[in-house]
């Protein structure tokens, strides 16, 4: 059974790694308060992706639960959810109510967007 990643801003900004899909067992967590406010966490098979709403950035952290920042990208609006489909990065722009499909990982090329 795969592990589940999620983020929370209650009482601090943390990324959690939960054992299995639906379980009460928290395997690990990392405090991200010094980086940004966590809104949406994803996994690309190698690294952890998350949206930082205070600085309007998409972040890529090395590995599963770490504070080692590999890269980030400013996206001008408040990102909320992020994923990876193996080719592109879908994410949510919650201030403009859009689903955004960005080319590759952490490039400035937006392939398309859809009003929701």
Short mmCIF file of N, CA and C in Angstrom, two decimals:
data_model
loop_
_atom_site.label_atom_id
_atom_site.label_comp_id
_atom_site.label_asym_id
_atom_site.label_seq_id
_atom_site.Cartn_x
_atom_site.Cartn_y
_atom_site.Cartn_z
N UNK A 1 0.84 -1.17 0.00
CA UNK A 1 0.00 0.00 0.00
C UNK A 1 0.89 1.24 0.00
N UNK A 2 0.56 2.20 -0.84
CA UNK A 2 1.36 3.42 -0.98
C UNK A 2 1.17 4.34 0.22
N UNK A 3 2.16 5.15 0.47
CA UNK A 3 2.06 6.15 1.52
C UNK A 3 1.33 7.38 1.00
N UNK A 4 0.79 8.19 1.90
CA UNK A 4 0.04 9.37 1.54
C UNK A 4 0.76 10.61 2.04
N UNK A 5 0.96 11.59 1.16
CA UNK A 5 1.54 12.87 1.53
C UNK A 5 0.41 13.88 1.69
N UNK A 6 0.53 14.75 2.67
CA UNK A 6 -0.42 15.84 2.82
C UNK A 6 0.21 16.96 3.62
N UNK A 7 -0.36 18.14 3.51
CA UNK A 7 0.15 19.31 4.22
C UNK A 7 -0.92 19.91 5.09
N UNK A 8 -0.49 20.61 6.14
CA UNK A 8 -1.42 21.26 7.05
C UNK A 8 -0.83 22.58 7.52
N UNK A 9 -1.72 23.55 7.70
CA UNK A 9 -1.29 24.85 8.20
C UNK A 9 -1.83 25.13 9.58
N UNK A 10 -2.44 24.16 10.22
CA UNK A 10 -2.99 24.33 11.56
C UNK A 10 -1.87 24.16 12.58
N UNK A 11 -1.59 25.20 13.34
CA UNK A 11 -0.56 25.13 14.37
C UNK A 11 0.85 25.17 13.80
N UNK A 12 1.01 25.52 12.55
CA UNK A 12 2.32 25.53 11.89
C UNK A 12 2.17 24.97 10.49
N UNK A 13 3.20 25.05 9.73
CA UNK A 13 3.18 24.52 8.37
C UNK A 13 4.02 23.27 8.31
N UNK A 14 3.39 22.14 8.08
CA UNK A 14 4.09 20.87 8.05
C UNK A 14 3.67 20.04 6.85
N UNK A 15 4.60 19.20 6.39
CA UNK A 15 4.31 18.18 5.40
C UNK A 15 4.35 16.84 6.13
N UNK A 16 3.33 16.01 5.92
CA UNK A 16 3.22 14.74 6.60
C UNK A 16 3.36 13.58 5.62
N UNK A 17 3.94 12.50 6.08
CA UNK A 17 3.97 11.24 5.35
C UNK A 17 3.19 10.24 6.20
N UNK A 18 2.05 9.80 5.68
CA UNK A 18 1.16 8.91 6.41
C UNK A 18 1.30 7.51 5.86
N UNK A 19 1.29 6.54 6.77
CA UNK A 19 1.42 5.14 6.38
C UNK A 19 0.14 4.66 5.70
N UNK A 20 0.25 4.26 4.44
CA UNK A 20 -0.90 3.77 3.70
C UNK A 20 -1.81 4.89 3.23
N UNK A 21 -2.91 4.51 2.62
CA UNK A 21 -3.85 5.50 2.09
C UNK A 21 -4.78 6.05 3.16
N UNK A 22 -5.30 5.16 3.99
CA UNK A 22 -6.23 5.58 5.04
C UNK A 22 -5.84 4.90 6.33
N UNK A 23 -5.09 5.63 7.14
CA UNK A 23 -4.59 5.09 8.40
C UNK A 23 -4.36 6.25 9.34
N UNK A 24 -4.25 5.98 10.60
CA UNK A 24 -3.97 7.03 11.57
C UNK A 24 -2.49 7.09 11.92
N UNK A 25 -1.68 6.29 11.26
CA UNK A 25 -0.26 6.23 11.57
C UNK A 25 0.53 7.26 10.77
N UNK A 26 1.07 8.25 11.46
CA UNK A 26 1.93 9.24 10.83
C UNK A 26 3.35 8.69 10.88
N UNK A 27 3.96 8.51 9.71
CA UNK A 27 5.31 7.98 9.64
C UNK A 27 6.35 9.04 9.95
N UNK A 28 6.11 10.26 9.47
CA UNK A 28 7.09 11.32 9.63
C UNK A 28 6.43 12.65 9.28
N UNK A 29 7.04 13.74 9.71
CA UNK A 29 6.59 15.06 9.30
C UNK A 29 7.79 16.00 9.32
N UNK A 30 7.67 17.10 8.62
CA UNK A 30 8.73 18.10 8.60
C UNK A 30 8.09 19.48 8.69
N UNK A 31 8.63 20.31 9.56
CA UNK A 31 8.13 21.66 9.76
C UNK A 31 8.64 22.55 8.64
N UNK A 32 7.72 23.18 7.91
CA UNK A 32 8.08 24.00 6.76
C UNK A 32 7.87 25.49 7.04
N UNK A 33 7.63 25.85 8.31
CA UNK A 33 7.34 27.23 8.68
C UNK A 33 8.41 28.19 8.17
N UNK A 34 9.66 27.80 8.19
CA UNK A 34 10.74 28.69 7.76
C UNK A 34 10.82 28.83 6.24
N UNK A 35 10.11 27.96 5.50
CA UNK A 35 10.15 28.01 4.04
C UNK A 35 8.95 28.79 3.49
N UNK A 36 7.73 28.31 3.79
CA UNK A 36 6.52 28.95 3.27
C UNK A 36 5.31 28.27 3.90
N UNK A 37 4.14 28.81 3.66
CA UNK A 37 2.89 28.22 4.13
C UNK A 37 2.46 27.12 3.16
N UNK A 38 2.33 25.90 3.66
CA UNK A 38 2.07 24.72 2.83
C UNK A 38 0.60 24.66 2.41
N UNK A 39 0.36 24.62 1.10
CA UNK A 39 -0.98 24.44 0.53
C UNK A 39 -0.85 23.46 -0.62
N UNK A 40 -1.12 22.23 -0.39
CA UNK A 40 -1.05 21.22 -1.45
C UNK A 40 0.31 20.56 -1.51
N UNK A 41 0.31 19.24 -1.45
CA UNK A 41 1.54 18.46 -1.48
C UNK A 41 1.41 17.39 -2.56
N UNK A 42 2.46 17.16 -3.30
CA UNK A 42 2.48 16.14 -4.33
C UNK A 42 3.77 15.33 -4.28
N UNK A 43 3.81 14.28 -5.06
CA UNK A 43 4.96 13.38 -5.11
C UNK A 43 5.21 13.02 -6.56
N UNK A 44 6.45 13.13 -7.03
CA UNK A 44 6.74 12.81 -8.42
C UNK A 44 7.47 11.48 -8.60
N UNK A 45 7.54 10.71 -7.54
CA UNK A 45 8.22 9.42 -7.59
C UNK A 45 9.63 9.51 -7.04
N UNK A 46 10.17 10.70 -6.94
CA UNK A 46 11.52 10.92 -6.41
C UNK A 46 11.54 12.01 -5.36
N UNK A 47 10.82 13.08 -5.61
CA UNK A 47 10.86 14.26 -4.76
C UNK A 47 9.46 14.70 -4.32
N UNK A 48 9.41 15.53 -3.28
CA UNK A 48 8.16 16.07 -2.76
C UNK A 48 7.92 17.45 -3.37
N UNK A 49 6.72 17.66 -3.88
CA UNK A 49 6.32 18.94 -4.45
C UNK A 49 5.32 19.58 -3.50
N UNK A 50 5.40 20.90 -3.33
CA UNK A 50 4.35 21.56 -2.56
C UNK A 50 4.17 22.99 -3.02
N UNK A 51 2.97 23.51 -2.74
CA UNK A 51 2.63 24.89 -3.07
C UNK A 51 2.85 25.75 -1.84
N UNK A 52 3.51 26.87 -2.02
CA UNK A 52 3.70 27.83 -0.95
C UNK A 52 2.87 29.06 -1.23
N UNK A 53 1.87 29.29 -0.41
CA UNK A 53 0.91 30.35 -0.70
C UNK A 53 1.41 31.74 -0.30
N UNK A 54 2.23 31.86 0.73
CA UNK A 54 2.69 33.20 1.14
C UNK A 54 3.59 33.85 0.10
N UNK A 55 4.48 33.07 -0.49
CA UNK A 55 5.40 33.59 -1.49
C UNK A 55 4.96 33.29 -2.92
N UNK A 56 3.79 32.66 -3.09
CA UNK A 56 3.27 32.29 -4.42
C UNK A 56 4.30 31.52 -5.23
N UNK A 57 4.77 30.41 -4.64
CA UNK A 57 5.79 29.60 -5.30
C UNK A 57 5.40 28.12 -5.31
N UNK A 58 5.92 27.42 -6.31
CA UNK A 58 5.89 25.97 -6.36
C UNK A 58 7.27 25.51 -5.89
N UNK A 59 7.30 24.51 -5.00
CA UNK A 59 8.56 24.04 -4.43
C UNK A 59 8.80 22.57 -4.75
N UNK A 60 10.06 22.21 -4.85
CA UNK A 60 10.48 20.83 -5.02
C UNK A 60 11.52 20.54 -3.95
N UNK A 61 11.18 19.59 -3.07
CA UNK A 61 12.09 19.19 -1.99
C UNK A 61 12.72 17.86 -2.33
N UNK A 62 13.95 17.69 -1.96
CA UNK A 62 14.68 16.45 -2.23
C UNK A 62 14.12 15.30 -1.39
N UNK A 63 13.70 14.22 -2.05
CA UNK A 63 13.23 13.03 -1.35
C UNK A 63 11.84 13.17 -0.78
N UNK A 64 11.54 12.33 0.24
CA UNK A 64 10.19 12.28 0.80
C UNK A 64 9.95 13.30 1.90
N UNK A 65 10.64 13.22 2.97
CA UNK A 65 10.44 14.14 4.09
C UNK A 65 11.77 14.78 4.42
N UNK A 66 11.95 16.00 3.94
CA UNK A 66 13.21 16.72 4.15
C UNK A 66 12.96 18.22 3.98
N UNK A 67 13.86 19.02 4.45
CA UNK A 67 13.77 20.45 4.20
C UNK A 67 14.81 20.89 3.17
N UNK A 68 15.44 19.92 2.50
CA UNK A 68 16.42 20.25 1.46
C UNK A 68 15.69 20.70 0.20
N UNK A 69 15.79 21.99 -0.08
CA UNK A 69 15.09 22.58 -1.22
C UNK A 69 15.91 22.39 -2.48
N UNK A 70 15.31 21.72 -3.49
CA UNK A 70 15.99 21.52 -4.78
C UNK A 70 15.77 22.72 -5.69
N UNK A 71 14.53 23.18 -5.75
CA UNK A 71 14.21 24.32 -6.62
C UNK A 71 12.86 24.90 -6.21
N UNK A 72 12.61 26.09 -6.69
CA UNK A 72 11.30 26.72 -6.50
C UNK A 72 11.05 27.63 -7.70
N UNK A 73 9.77 27.97 -7.89
CA UNK A 73 9.40 28.85 -8.99
C UNK A 73 8.28 29.77 -8.56
N UNK A 74 8.46 31.05 -8.78
CA UNK A 74 7.43 32.04 -8.51
C UNK A 74 6.34 31.93 -9.58
N UNK A 75 5.07 31.89 -9.17
CA UNK A 75 3.98 31.72 -10.13
C UNK A 75 2.97 32.87 -10.14
N UNK A 76 3.27 33.98 -9.51
CA UNK A 76 2.50 35.23 -9.48
C UNK A 76 1.13 35.15 -8.81
N UNK A 77 0.60 33.99 -8.58
CA UNK A 77 -0.70 33.85 -7.93
C UNK A 77 -0.58 32.80 -6.84
N UNK A 78 -1.62 32.65 -6.06
CA UNK A 78 -1.58 31.72 -4.94
C UNK A 78 -1.86 30.29 -5.37
N UNK A 79 -0.81 29.44 -5.42
CA UNK A 79 -1.01 28.03 -5.78
C UNK A 79 -1.58 27.26 -4.60
N UNK A 80 -2.39 26.26 -4.88
CA UNK A 80 -3.01 25.52 -3.79
C UNK A 80 -2.78 24.02 -3.87
N UNK A 81 -2.90 23.40 -5.01
CA UNK A 81 -2.69 21.96 -5.15
C UNK A 81 -1.69 21.72 -6.26
N UNK A 82 -0.90 20.65 -6.15
CA UNK A 82 0.13 20.37 -7.14
C UNK A 82 0.24 18.87 -7.36
N UNK A 83 0.61 18.49 -8.57
CA UNK A 83 0.78 17.09 -8.91
C UNK A 83 1.87 16.97 -9.97
N UNK A 84 2.07 15.77 -10.47
CA UNK A 84 3.05 15.49 -11.52
C UNK A 84 2.54 14.30 -12.30
N UNK A 85 2.44 14.43 -13.62
CA UNK A 85 1.93 13.32 -14.43
C UNK A 85 3.02 12.60 -15.21
N UNK A 86 4.28 12.90 -14.90
CA UNK A 86 5.39 12.27 -15.59
C UNK A 86 5.93 13.13 -16.72
N UNK A 87 5.14 14.11 -17.16
CA UNK A 87 5.54 15.01 -18.23
C UNK A 87 5.32 16.47 -17.85
N UNK A 88 4.19 16.75 -17.22
CA UNK A 88 3.80 18.12 -16.89
C UNK A 88 3.43 18.25 -15.42
N UNK A 89 3.32 19.49 -14.97
CA UNK A 89 2.94 19.79 -13.59
C UNK A 89 1.57 20.45 -13.56
N UNK A 90 0.52 19.71 -13.20
CA UNK A 90 -0.78 20.35 -12.99
C UNK A 90 -0.82 20.98 -11.60
N UNK A 91 -1.38 22.16 -11.50
CA UNK A 91 -1.55 22.81 -10.20
C UNK A 91 -2.79 23.69 -10.21
N UNK A 92 -3.21 24.11 -9.02
CA UNK A 92 -4.43 24.89 -8.86
C UNK A 92 -4.07 26.33 -8.50
N UNK A 93 -4.67 27.27 -9.21
CA UNK A 93 -4.56 28.69 -8.89
C UNK A 93 -5.85 29.04 -8.18
N UNK A 94 -5.83 29.16 -6.85
CA UNK A 94 -7.10 29.33 -6.15
C UNK A 94 -7.59 30.77 -6.10
N UNK A 95 -6.79 31.76 -6.43
CA UNK A 95 -7.30 33.13 -6.45
C UNK A 95 -7.98 33.47 -7.77
N UNK A 96 -7.58 32.80 -8.86
CA UNK A 96 -8.22 33.02 -10.15
C UNK A 96 -9.12 31.86 -10.55
N UNK A 97 -9.28 30.87 -9.65
CA UNK A 97 -10.14 29.71 -9.89
C UNK A 97 -9.79 29.01 -11.20
N UNK A 98 -8.54 28.60 -11.32
CA UNK A 98 -8.08 27.93 -12.54
C UNK A 98 -7.33 26.65 -12.21
N UNK A 99 -7.45 25.69 -13.11
CA UNK A 99 -6.56 24.54 -13.14
C UNK A 99 -5.50 24.88 -14.17
N UNK A 100 -4.22 24.73 -13.80
CA UNK A 100 -3.12 25.12 -14.67
C UNK A 100 -2.29 23.89 -15.01
N UNK A 101 -1.97 23.73 -16.27
CA UNK A 101 -1.07 22.66 -16.71
C UNK A 101 0.21 23.32 -17.20
N UNK A 102 1.27 23.09 -16.46
CA UNK A 102 2.55 23.71 -16.74
C UNK A 102 3.47 22.69 -17.39
N UNK A 103 4.17 23.11 -18.43
CA UNK A 103 5.06 22.23 -19.17
C UNK A 103 6.26 21.81 -18.32
N UNK A 104 6.48 20.51 -18.23
CA UNK A 104 7.62 20.01 -17.46
C UNK A 104 7.49 20.24 -15.98
N UNK A 105 8.62 20.29 -15.31
CA UNK A 105 8.65 20.56 -13.88
C UNK A 105 9.43 21.84 -13.64
N UNK A 106 8.75 22.84 -13.11
CA UNK A 106 9.39 24.09 -12.72
C UNK A 106 9.99 24.83 -13.90
N UNK A 107 9.13 25.07 -14.92
CA UNK A 107 9.46 25.95 -16.03
C UNK A 107 8.39 27.02 -16.05
N UNK A 108 8.59 28.06 -16.80
CA UNK A 108 7.61 29.13 -16.83
C UNK A 108 6.58 28.95 -17.95
N UNK A 109 6.65 27.85 -18.68
CA UNK A 109 5.74 27.63 -19.80
C UNK A 109 4.43 27.01 -19.33
N UNK A 110 3.36 27.77 -19.40
CA UNK A 110 2.03 27.25 -19.10
C UNK A 110 1.44 26.73 -20.40
N UNK A 111 1.10 25.44 -20.42
CA UNK A 111 0.55 24.82 -21.63
C UNK A 111 -0.91 25.22 -21.82
N UNK A 112 -1.66 25.19 -20.73
CA UNK A 112 -3.08 25.54 -20.81
C UNK A 112 -3.60 25.79 -19.41
N UNK A 113 -4.76 26.42 -19.33
CA UNK A 113 -5.43 26.59 -18.05
C UNK A 113 -6.93 26.51 -18.30
N UNK A 114 -7.67 26.22 -17.25
CA UNK A 114 -9.11 26.05 -17.36
C UNK A 114 -9.77 26.74 -16.20
N UNK A 115 -10.72 27.64 -16.48
CA UNK A 115 -11.49 28.27 -15.41
C UNK A 115 -12.35 27.22 -14.73
N UNK A 116 -12.39 27.28 -13.42
CA UNK A 116 -13.26 26.34 -12.69
C UNK A 116 -14.31 27.11 -11.96
#
